[in-house]
Coordinates of C-alpha atoms and ligand atoms in Angstrom, one line a residue:
X251 CA -21.9 -47.6 -1.2
X252 CA -23.1 -45.2 -2.9
X253 CA -23.5 -43.3 0.2
X254 CA -19.7 -43.7 0.5
X255 CA -18.9 -42.5 -3.0
X256 CA -20.9 -39.3 -2.3
X257 CA -18.8 -38.4 0.6
X258 CA -15.8 -39.2 -0.9
X259 CA -16.7 -37.3 -4.0
X260 CA -17.8 -34.0 -1.3
X261 CA -14.4 -34.1 0.2
X262 CA -12.5 -34.4 -3.0
X263 CA -14.5 -31.5 -4.2
X264 CA -13.8 -29.5 -0.9
X265 CA -10.2 -30.6 -0.7
X266 CA -9.5 -29.5 -4.3
X267 CA -11.4 -25.9 -3.6
X268 CA -9.1 -25.0 -0.9
X269 CA -6.1 -26.5 -2.1
X270 CA -6.3 -24.2 -5.3
X271 CA -7.5 -21.1 -3.3
X272 CA -4.7 -21.5 -0.6
X273 CA -1.3 -23.1 -2.6
X274 CA -0.8 -19.7 -4.0
X275 CA 1.6 -19.3 -7.0
X276 CA 4.8 -17.3 -6.3
X277 CA 6.1 -17.1 -9.8
X278 CA 5.1 -17.0 -13.4
X279 CA 6.8 -16.8 -16.7
X280 CA 4.5 -16.2 -19.4
X281 CA 4.1 -14.0 -22.4
X282 CA 1.1 -12.1 -22.2
X283 CA 0.0 -10.5 -19.4
X284 CA 0.5 -10.8 -15.4
X285 CA -1.4 -10.1 -12.3
X286 CA -0.2 -10.6 -8.5
X287 CA -2.4 -9.3 -6.0
X288 CA -2.3 -10.5 -2.0
X289 CA -4.9 -12.9 -3.0
X290 CA -5.6 -16.1 -5.2
X291 CA -8.9 -15.5 -6.1
X292 CA -8.1 -11.7 -7.1
X293 CA -5.4 -12.5 -9.2
X294 CA -6.9 -14.9 -11.1
X295 CA -10.0 -12.7 -11.6
X296 CA -8.1 -9.6 -12.8
X297 CA -6.4 -12.3 -15.5
X298 CA -9.3 -13.2 -16.8
X299 CA -10.3 -9.2 -17.4
X300 CA -7.6 -9.4 -19.6
X301 CA -8.3 -12.4 -21.2
X302 CA -11.5 -11.0 -22.0
X303 CA -10.3 -8.1 -24.2
X304 CA -9.5 -5.6 -20.8
X305 CA -6.6 -3.7 -20.3
X306 CA -4.6 -3.5 -17.2
X307 CA -6.6 -0.5 -15.5
X308 CA -10.1 -2.8 -16.1
X309 CA -8.2 -5.5 -14.2
X310 CA -6.8 -2.8 -11.8
X311 CA -10.9 -2.4 -10.9
X312 CA -11.9 -5.9 -10.8
X313 CA -8.9 -6.5 -8.5
X314 CA -9.9 -3.9 -6.2
X315 CA -13.5 -4.7 -5.8
X316 CA -12.3 -8.1 -5.8
X317 CA -10.3 -7.8 -3.2
X318 CA -12.7 -5.9 -0.5
X319 CA -14.5 -8.9 -0.1
X320 CA -11.9 -12.0 -0.8
X321 CA -9.2 -9.8 1.3
X322 CA -11.1 -7.6 4.1
X323 CA -7.6 -7.1 6.0
X324 CA -6.4 -4.6 3.6
X325 CA -8.6 -4.7 0.2
X326 CA -11.3 -2.2 0.6
X327 CA -14.1 0.3 -0.6
X328 CA -14.3 2.9 2.2
X329 CA -10.2 2.7 2.0
X330 CA -8.0 5.0 -0.4
X331 CA -4.6 4.7 -2.6
X332 CA -2.8 5.6 -5.0
X333 CA -2.3 4.3 -8.8
X334 CA 0.5 4.8 -11.1
X335 CA -0.3 3.7 -14.8
X336 CA 2.1 3.1 -17.5
X337 CA 0.6 3.6 -21.1
X338 CA 2.3 1.3 -23.6
X339 CA 3.9 4.3 -24.8
X340 CA 5.7 4.9 -21.6
X341 CA 3.5 8.2 -20.4
X342 CA 3.2 8.1 -17.0
X343 CA -0.3 9.1 -14.9
X344 CA -0.5 8.9 -11.6
X345 CA -3.9 9.0 -9.4
X346 CA -4.5 9.8 -5.8
X347 CA -7.7 8.5 -4.4
X348 CA -6.2 9.4 -0.2
X349 CA -8.7 9.7 2.3
X350 CA -8.9 13.4 3.5
X351 CA -10.0 14.6 6.8
X352 CA -13.5 15.5 7.1
X353 CA -15.0 19.2 7.1
X354 CA -15.3 18.9 11.1
X355 CA -11.6 17.5 11.6
X356 CA -9.6 19.8 13.7
X357 CA -6.0 19.3 15.0
X358 CA -6.4 18.7 18.5
X359 CA -9.3 15.8 17.8
X360 CA -7.4 13.2 19.1
X361 CA -6.3 15.5 22.8
X362 CA -7.9 15.6 25.6
X363 CA -8.2 18.3 27.7
X364 CA -4.7 18.4 29.1
X365 CA -3.4 18.4 25.2
X366 CA -2.7 14.0 25.7
X367 CA -3.0 12.1 23.4
X368 CA -6.2 9.9 23.5
X369 CA -5.1 6.3 23.2
X370 CA -6.4 4.4 20.5
X371 CA -8.5 7.5 19.3
X372 CA -6.8 7.9 15.7
X373 CA -6.9 4.3 15.6
X374 CA -10.2 2.5 16.2
X375 CA -13.9 3.2 15.7
X376 CA -15.6 5.9 13.7
X377 CA -13.1 8.8 14.8
X378 CA -10.5 7.3 13.1
X379 CA -12.0 7.3 9.8
X380 CA -11.2 9.1 6.5
X381 CA -13.2 10.1 4.3
X382 CA -12.9 7.1 1.7
X383 CA -11.5 7.5 -2.1
X384 CA -11.4 4.2 -3.4
X385 CA -14.4 4.2 -5.0
X386 CA -14.0 7.5 -6.7
X387 CA -10.5 6.2 -7.5
X388 CA -12.4 3.2 -9.2
X389 CA -14.8 5.3 -11.3
X390 CA -11.9 8.0 -12.5
X391 CA -9.9 5.1 -13.7
X392 CA -12.7 3.7 -15.7
X393 CA -13.4 7.0 -17.0
X394 CA -10.0 7.9 -18.5
X395 CA -8.3 4.4 -19.3
X396 CA -10.8 1.5 -19.3
X397 CA -10.7 -0.4 -23.0
X398 CA -13.9 -2.9 -22.0
X399 CA -16.0 0.3 -21.4
X400 CA -18.0 -2.3 -19.1
X401 CA -18.5 -1.4 -15.5
X402 CA -21.0 -4.1 -15.1
X403 CA -19.0 -6.6 -16.2
X404 CA -15.6 -5.2 -14.0
X405 CA -18.1 -5.5 -11.0
X406 CA -19.7 -8.7 -11.1
X407 CA -16.8 -10.9 -10.0
X408 CA -16.8 -9.3 -7.0
X409 CA -20.5 -9.2 -5.9
X410 CA -20.5 -13.1 -6.9
X411 CA -17.6 -13.6 -4.5
X412 CA -19.6 -11.3 -1.7
X413 CA -22.8 -13.3 -2.9
X414 CA -21.9 -16.9 -3.1
X415 CA -18.8 -16.5 -0.7
X416 CA -15.6 -18.4 -1.0
X417 CA -13.1 -20.1 1.1
X418 CA -10.8 -18.4 3.7
X419 CA -7.4 -18.9 3.7
X420 CA -5.4 -20.8 6.7
X421 CA -3.1 -17.1 7.0
X422 CA -6.9 -15.4 6.9
X423 CA -8.3 -18.0 9.7
X424 CA -5.1 -17.0 12.3
X425 CA -5.3 -13.0 11.1
X426 CA -9.0 -12.9 11.8
X427 CA -8.6 -14.7 14.8
X428 CA -5.9 -12.2 16.3
X429 CA -8.7 -9.3 15.9
X430 CA -11.6 -11.0 17.0
X431 CA -11.8 -9.4 20.2
X432 CA -11.4 -6.0 19.0
X433 CA -13.9 -6.4 16.3
X434 CA -16.4 -8.0 18.8
X435 CA -15.8 -4.8 21.3
X436 CA -16.0 -2.0 18.5
X437 CA -19.1 -3.4 16.5
X438 CA -22.5 -2.8 18.6
X439 CA -24.2 -4.3 15.8
X440 CA -23.6 -8.8 14.7
X441 CA -21.4 -8.3 11.8
X442 CA -20.0 -11.0 8.9
X443 CA -17.1 -10.9 11.1
X444 CA -18.6 -11.5 14.7
X445 CA -18.4 -15.1 14.6
X446 CA -15.1 -16.1 14.1
X447 CA -14.2 -18.4 10.8
X448 CA -12.4 -21.1 10.2
X449 CA -10.0 -21.9 6.9
X450 CA -12.3 -24.5 4.2
X451 CA -15.3 -22.4 5.4
X452 CA -17.4 -20.8 3.1
X453 CA -18.0 -17.0 4.1
X454 CA -20.7 -15.3 2.3
X455 CA -21.4 -11.4 2.7
X456 CA -25.0 -10.4 1.7
X457 CA -24.6 -7.0 2.7
X458 CA -21.5 -5.9 0.8
X459 CA -23.3 -7.8 -2.0
X460 CA -25.7 -5.2 -2.0
X461 CA -23.3 -2.1 -1.6
X462 CA -21.3 -3.5 -4.9
X463 CA -24.6 -3.9 -6.4
X464 CA -25.2 -0.3 -5.8
X465 CA -21.9 1.1 -7.0
X466 CA -22.7 -1.6 -10.0
X467 CA -25.3 0.4 -10.8
X468 CA -24.5 3.8 -9.9
X469 CA -20.7 3.7 -10.1
X470 CA -19.5 6.6 -7.5
X471 CA -23.1 8.1 -6.9
X472 CA -24.0 4.4 -5.6
X473 CA -21.4 4.7 -2.8
X474 CA -21.1 8.4 -2.1
X475 CA -25.2 9.1 -1.9
X476 CA -28.3 7.4 -1.7
X477 CA -29.1 4.3 0.9
X478 CA -25.4 3.5 1.2
X479 CA -24.3 6.9 2.3
X480 CA -26.9 6.8 4.4
X481 CA -25.8 3.7 6.1
X482 CA -22.4 5.1 6.3
X483 CA -23.2 8.6 7.6
X484 CA -25.5 6.5 10.3
X485 CA -22.7 4.3 11.4
X486 CA -20.7 7.5 12.3
X487 CA -23.4 8.8 14.2
X488 CA -24.1 5.8 16.0
X489 CA -20.1 5.8 17.1
X490 CA -19.0 9.2 17.5
X491 CA -17.4 9.4 14.3
X492 CA -17.6 12.7 11.6
X493 CA -18.3 12.1 8.5
X494 CA -21.3 13.5 7.1
X495 CA -23.5 13.1 3.9
X496 CA -21.6 16.1 2.1
X497 CA -18.1 14.9 3.3
X498 CA -19.2 12.3 1.2
X499 CA -20.5 13.8 -2.0
X500 CA -17.6 16.2 -2.4
X501 CA -14.8 13.5 -1.9
X502 CA -13.0 13.5 -5.3
X503 CA -10.2 11.9 -6.3
X504 CA -6.8 14.0 -8.2
X505 CA -4.7 13.2 -11.2
X506 CA -1.7 14.2 -10.6
X507 CA 2.2 14.0 -12.4
X508 CA 4.0 11.1 -11.2
X509 CA 7.1 11.9 -9.6
X510 CA 9.5 10.9 -12.2
X511 CA 13.5 10.1 -11.4
X512 CA 16.1 8.5 -12.4
X513 CA 18.7 6.0 -10.9
X514 CA 21.7 4.6 -12.9
X515 CA 20.2 5.3 -16.2
X516 CA 16.1 4.2 -15.5
X517 CA 13.4 6.3 -14.9
X518 CA 11.9 5.7 -12.2
X519 CA 7.8 6.7 -12.0
X520 CA 6.3 7.1 -8.2
X521 CA 3.4 8.7 -6.2
X522 CA 3.9 12.1 -5.7
X523 CA 2.8 13.8 -2.3
X524 CA 0.5 13.0 -0.4
X525 CA 2.7 10.2 -0.6
X526 CA 6.0 10.4 1.0
X527 CA 7.6 8.3 -1.9
X528 CA 8.2 10.9 -4.8
X529 CA 10.4 12.6 -2.2
X530 CA 11.9 9.8 -0.1
X531 CA 12.9 7.7 -3.0
X532 CA 14.8 9.9 -4.9
X533 CA 16.3 11.0 -1.6
X534 CA 17.5 7.8 -0.9
X535 CA 18.1 6.7 -4.4
X536 CA 20.6 9.8 -5.5
X537 CA 22.3 9.5 -2.0
X538 CA 23.2 5.8 -2.5
X539 CA 24.0 6.5 -6.2
X540 CA 27.4 8.7 -5.1
X541 CA 28.3 5.4 -3.2
X542 CA 29.3 1.8 -4.8
X543 CA 26.5 0.3 -3.3
X544 CA 27.1 -3.1 -5.4
X545 CA 30.9 -3.1 -4.5
X546 CA 30.0 -3.2 -0.7
X547 CA 28.2 -7.1 -1.6
X548 CA 24.9 -8.2 -1.2
X549 CA 23.8 -8.1 2.7
X550 CA 27.1 -7.0 3.7
X551 CA 27.7 -5.1 6.9
X552 CA 29.4 -2.6 4.6
X553 CA 26.0 -2.7 2.2
X554 CA 23.2 -2.4 5.3
X555 CA 25.4 0.3 6.8
X556 CA 25.3 2.9 4.0
X557 CA 21.4 1.8 3.2
X558 CA 20.8 2.3 7.1
X559 CA 22.3 5.7 7.1
X560 CA 20.8 7.0 3.6
X561 CA 17.2 6.0 5.1
X562 CA 17.9 7.8 8.3
X563 CA 18.4 11.1 6.9
X564 CA 15.7 10.9 4.0
X565 CA 13.5 9.9 7.2
X566 CA 14.3 12.9 9.5
X567 CA 13.2 15.1 6.4
X568 CA 9.8 13.0 5.9
X569 CA 9.0 13.6 9.4
X570 CA 9.4 17.3 9.6
X571 CA 8.8 18.7 6.1
X572 CA 6.6 16.3 4.4
X573 CA 2.4 17.2 3.9
X574 CA 0.0 17.5 1.8
X575 CA 1.2 20.1 -0.1
X576 CA -2.1 21.9 -0.7
X577 CA -2.1 22.8 3.2
X578 CA 2.0 23.5 3.6
X579 CA 4.9 25.0 1.7
X580 CA 6.6 21.7 1.1
X581 CA 10.7 22.9 0.1
X582 CA 10.6 20.2 -2.6
X583 CA 13.4 21.7 -4.7
X584 CA 16.0 22.0 -2.2
X585 CA 15.1 18.3 -0.6
X586 CA 15.7 16.3 -3.9
X587 CA 18.3 18.8 -4.6
X588 CA 22.0 17.2 -5.4
X589 CA 24.0 19.5 -3.4
X590 CA 22.1 19.0 -0.5
X591 CA 21.6 15.5 -0.4
X592 CA 25.8 15.3 -0.9
X593 CA 25.6 18.0 2.1
X594 CA 23.6 15.3 4.5
X595 CA 26.1 13.0 3.6
X596 CA 29.0 14.7 4.9
X597 CA 28.5 13.4 8.5
X598 CA 28.3 9.8 6.9
X599 CA 31.1 7.5 8.4
X600 CA 31.6 4.0 7.1
X601 CA 32.7 2.8 10.3
X602 CA 30.5 4.4 12.7
X603 CA 26.7 4.8 13.1
X604 CA 25.3 8.7 13.2
X605 CA 22.9 8.5 16.2
X606 CA 19.5 9.7 15.1
X607 CA 19.6 12.4 17.9
X608 CA 22.6 14.1 15.7
X609 CA 20.5 13.9 12.5
X610 CA 17.6 16.5 12.0
X611 CA 15.6 17.5 9.0
X612 CA 17.7 19.5 6.8
X613 CA 17.1 23.6 7.2
X614 CA 16.4 26.1 4.1
X615 CA 17.0 29.4 4.2
X616 CA 15.9 30.1 0.9
X617 CA 12.6 29.4 1.2
X618 CA 10.9 28.1 -2.0
X619 CA 8.0 30.0 -3.7
X620 CA 5.6 28.9 -4.1
X621 CA 2.3 11.5 0.0
X622 CA -2.5 -1.4 2.6
X623 CA -2.3 -3.5 -0.7
X624 CA -0.6 -4.0 -3.5
X625 CA -1.3 -5.2 -7.0
X626 CA 0.8 -5.1 -10.0
X627 CA -0.4 -5.7 -13.5
X628 CA 1.0 -5.6 -17.4
X629 CA -1.5 -6.5 -20.0
X630 CA -1.2 -7.9 -23.5
X631 CA -0.5 -4.7 -25.1
X632 CA 2.3 -3.8 -22.7
X633 CA 0.6 -1.0 -20.4
X634 CA 1.2 -1.4 -16.8
X635 CA -0.4 -0.7 -13.7
X636 CA 0.8 -0.3 -9.9
X637 CA -2.0 0.1 -7.2
X638 CA -1.6 0.4 -3.7
X639 CA -4.6 0.8 -1.7
X640 CA -5.4 0.8 2.0
X641 CA -7.3 0.7 5.2
X642 CA -4.4 1.9 7.1
X643 CA -4.0 -0.7 9.5
X644 CA -5.3 -4.6 9.4
X645 CA -9.2 -4.4 9.1
X646 CA -9.0 -0.2 9.4
X647 CA -11.0 1.0 12.4
X648 CA -12.5 -2.5 13.0
X649 CA -15.5 -0.7 12.7
X650 CA -18.3 -2.1 9.8
X651 CA -20.6 -0.3 8.2
X652 CA -23.9 -0.9 9.7
X653 CA -25.9 -2.1 7.3
X654 CA -23.1 -2.1 4.4
X655 CA -20.9 -4.9 5.6
X656 CA -17.6 -3.1 5.0
X657 CA -14.9 -1.9 6.9
X658 CA -14.1 1.3 7.8
X659 CA -10.6 2.9 7.5
X660 CA -8.5 4.0 10.0
X661 CA -6.2 6.7 7.8
X662 CA -6.7 9.5 10.5
X663 CA -3.6 8.3 12.3
X664 CA -1.3 9.0 9.2
X665 CA -1.7 12.6 10.5
X666 CA 0.7 13.7 13.0
X667 CA -2.0 13.7 15.7
X668 CA 0.4 15.3 18.1
X669 CA 4.2 16.6 17.2
X670 CA 6.3 14.1 18.2
X671 CA 4.5 11.5 19.3
X672 CA 4.6 8.4 16.8
X673 CA 1.7 7.0 14.9
X674 CA 0.5 3.5 14.2
X675 CA 4.3 2.9 12.1
X676 CA 6.5 4.6 15.3
X677 CA 6.6 7.3 12.7
X678 CA 6.6 11.0 13.6
X679 CA 5.5 14.2 12.2
X680 CA 5.6 18.0 12.3
X681 CA 3.3 21.0 11.3
X682 CA 3.2 19.8 8.0
X683 CA 1.5 16.6 8.4
X684 CA -0.8 18.1 11.4
X685 CA -5.0 17.6 11.0
X686 CA -6.6 20.3 9.1
X687 CA -10.2 20.0 7.7
X688 CA -10.0 18.8 4.0
X689 CA -6.4 17.8 3.7
X690 CA -5.1 14.4 2.8
X691 CA -2.5 12.9 5.3
X692 CA 0.7 12.0 4.6
X693 CA 1.5 8.4 3.1
X694 CA 4.3 5.8 2.3
X695 CA 3.0 4.1 -0.1
X696 CA 4.7 3.7 -3.2
X697 CA 3.4 2.3 -6.1
X698 CA 6.1 2.5 -8.8
X699 CA 7.3 1.7 -12.0
X700 CA 10.6 1.5 -13.3
X701 CA 11.7 1.4 -17.2
X702 CA 15.1 0.2 -18.7
X703 CA 17.3 2.5 -20.0
X704 CA 16.1 1.9 -23.2
X705 CA 12.6 3.1 -22.0
X706 CA 11.1 0.2 -22.2
X707 CA 9.1 -1.0 -19.3
X708 CA 11.2 -3.0 -17.0
X709 CA 9.4 -3.2 -13.4
X710 CA 6.0 -2.6 -11.6
X711 CA 6.0 -2.8 -8.1
X712 CA 4.7 -1.8 -4.9
X713 CA 3.9 -3.6 -1.0
X714 CA 2.1 -2.4 2.1
X715 CA 3.9 -2.1 5.5
X716 CA 3.6 1.6 6.6
X717 CA 7.0 3.2 6.6
X718 CA 8.7 -0.1 5.4
X719 CA 6.9 0.2 1.9
X720 CA 9.3 2.9 0.8
X721 CA 12.5 1.0 2.1
X722 CA 11.0 -2.7 0.7
X723 CA 10.3 -0.9 -2.8
X724 CA 13.9 0.4 -2.7
X725 CA 15.2 -2.6 -1.6
X726 CA 13.8 -4.6 -4.3
X727 CA 14.9 -2.0 -7.2
X728 CA 18.1 -1.9 -6.1
X729 CA 18.1 -6.1 -5.8
X730 CA 18.1 -6.0 -9.1
X731 CA 19.4 -3.1 -10.4
X732 CA 22.6 -2.9 -8.2
X733 CA 22.8 -6.7 -7.3
X734 CA 21.5 -8.1 -10.7
X735 CA 19.0 -10.7 -8.7
X736 CA 16.3 -12.3 -10.5
X737 CA 12.9 -10.9 -9.7
X738 CA 12.1 -13.7 -7.7
X739 CA 15.5 -13.8 -5.6
X740 CA 15.3 -9.8 -5.3
X741 CA 11.3 -10.3 -3.8
X742 CA 12.1 -13.3 -1.4
X743 CA 15.0 -12.0 -0.2
X744 CA 15.3 -10.6 3.3
X745 CA 14.5 -7.1 4.3
X746 CA 15.8 -4.3 6.7
X747 CA 14.7 -0.8 7.1
X748 CA 16.0 1.9 9.3
X749 CA 13.7 5.2 9.7
X750 CA 15.4 7.6 11.6
X751 CA 13.5 7.7 15.0
X752 CA 13.3 5.0 16.8
X753 CA 17.4 5.2 15.8
X754 CA 17.0 1.5 15.1
X755 CA 17.8 -1.1 12.3
X756 CA 14.7 -3.5 11.6
X757 CA 15.9 -6.8 10.3
X758 CA 13.7 -9.5 9.6
X759 CA 14.6 -12.5 11.7
X760 CA 16.6 -15.3 10.5
X761 CA 17.4 -13.6 7.5
X762 CA 20.9 -12.5 8.5
X763 CA 23.5 -14.0 9.9
X764 CA 25.0 -13.4 13.0
X765 CA 28.5 -12.0 12.1
X766 CA 26.7 -9.1 9.8
X767 CA 24.7 -7.9 12.8
X768 CA 27.8 -8.0 15.0
X769 CA 29.4 -5.8 12.8
X770 CA 26.6 -3.5 12.5
X771 CA 26.6 -3.4 16.4
X772 CA 29.9 -2.7 16.4
X773 CA 29.4 0.2 14.4
X774 CA 27.0 1.6 17.0
X775 CA 23.5 0.3 15.5
X776 CA 20.7 -0.7 17.1
X777 CA 19.3 -4.2 15.6
X778 CA 15.7 -5.2 16.3
X779 CA 14.5 -8.8 14.8
X780 CA 11.1 -8.3 13.1
X781 CA 8.9 -11.0 11.6
X782 CA 8.1 -9.6 8.5
X783 CA 9.2 -6.7 6.5
X784 CA 6.8 -5.5 3.6
X785 CA 5.1 -7.5 1.0
X786 CA 5.8 -7.0 -2.4
X787 CA 3.9 -8.1 -5.4
X788 CA 6.1 -7.4 -9.0
X789 CA 6.6 -8.0 -12.5
X790 CA 9.7 -7.4 -14.7
X791 CA 9.8 -8.1 -18.3
X792 CA 13.0 -9.8 -19.0
X793 CA 15.1 -8.3 -22.4
X794 CA 13.2 -11.2 -24.6
X795 CA 9.9 -10.0 -23.7
X796 CA 8.7 -12.5 -21.1
X797 CA 6.9 -11.3 -18.1
X798 CA 8.0 -12.5 -14.8
X799 CA 5.3 -12.3 -11.8
X800 CA 6.6 -12.6 -8.4
X801 CA 4.2 -12.6 -5.2
X802 CA 6.0 -12.3 -2.0
X803 CA 6.3 -15.3 -0.2
X804 CA 5.6 -13.9 3.0
X805 CA 1.9 -14.5 2.9
X806 CA -1.1 -16.1 0.5
X807 CA -0.3 -13.2 -2.3
X808 CA -0.2 -15.2 -5.8
X809 CA 1.0 -14.4 -9.2
X810 CA -1.8 -15.0 -12.3
X811 CA -0.4 -14.9 -16.2
X812 CA -0.8 -16.4 -19.3
Ligands
DON977 O1 -0.6 5.6 3.4 C1 0.4 5.0 4.3 O2 1.7 5.4 4.5 C2 -0.2 3.8 5.7 N1 -1.8 4.2 5.7 C3 -0.1 2.5 4.5 C4 -0.6 1.7 5.7 C5 -0.1 -0.2 5.2 O3 1.1 -0.3 4.8 C6 -0.7 -1.1 6.4 N2 0.0 -2.0 5.8 N3 0.7 -2.8 6.2

């Protein structure tokens, strides 16, 4: 009898844990603060930091480290990202902790002797890794904006998670199963990811816990120097990578001026170069604003056609003009000039798709002198932070740091490996985004904050999804401002995407009726149905001050608040 009771009790506890951690909450409506991330545990950790007196930045730091443990697909310490922070008084800040090309990187490093791209070289294994920025980025955020001023406290939940373990969700089990073979091929030694993992099993990462403790003790130096750096460099050397100790030591994240523009009287703050968000989003909003998008109706062929045509033109510019501005002159003024954008739309026809072969990047004669996982947080004082952080592809290069237990990014693939050859996201690039030592690779990550016309905070949002990040962020903002959807409706609505090349509209399967698709095809569009586009975590402050946090329904994403 006693035994039976024990068994029932254990299975009760077990089922509570798994259900608490897998049943993600998609919408919270609260009065004080909200934290929306890709994983329920990370959202709760962030919220607790705020309840304990931390601000949005403190919560973001705790979330970033927690995601590196409970969301290894994209959460990271060996990746990079961008943060847009808006203080309660409206002042905006942008932190660029993007990876960069190591000193030994060369333009032709992924080409064979005949000049052909070596398959997967920029995607899998040690050569695909860019010098990571996340730990320095968190240290920078901490130094400048922490309210708690207690780094130990911010790191402790991640350390506990790694050391004591957590329960994997069903989506994580499926997700890991898909990459198991590749992980075992790429990693010569046993890692935490060697054995297949099941949902509801406790997942402990001892080596990662040790690395996190080193970072807890010495902040950035715990990662970029000492035994942790030694293990990183050894992993490079054992696996044909080129990042050395100096690359690590010299990594520095950069404070930048946020890209700022207006759409229907709303100020929008997003990430400037090396993220393409600061160019593509203002271009798309400006081109769209010359038409009556709302009048075309929500998700009608008319509206989808307009947006796809605008995106086609903006992505042509992205491909050919954008790259790290420290290395190339990017004609920013020209690219965002109203007259130029109106000129771009002269070839727009309401009835017919313009084939991408007839759309080129803009040509400027008057050269000017001289751009994953996302989380959104609003704290109880009204400060807001949007952070998008990534290993690039899921589980990055698939290479786990030997003796470190964490995934290394494959961000080098965001460079244009060879002009005209598409990357992981089908994006092509030109001279402006070619590989150069010390250069940051062009990004689409778009952490974004929107104000009301009265200048108070309206929305905080962002998404993973490579090139589709830009259009996911655009559509959620447009769904709210143009089509008056509530935040949940705006985030969960089906999405579509055009990126110039390939010349097609990607549309979420089952999200659009057959009539809409037929009309778009009649206009000359090629439609490619895909499972899902983007994974948006968003917060909206309603007129009466209610904070609405919405997590994307597409995966385990979770909104917390109080
Ligand atoms: O920076 C970029 O644009 C890409 N490395 C982002 C990768 C990404 O969103 C992966 N998520 N699905």
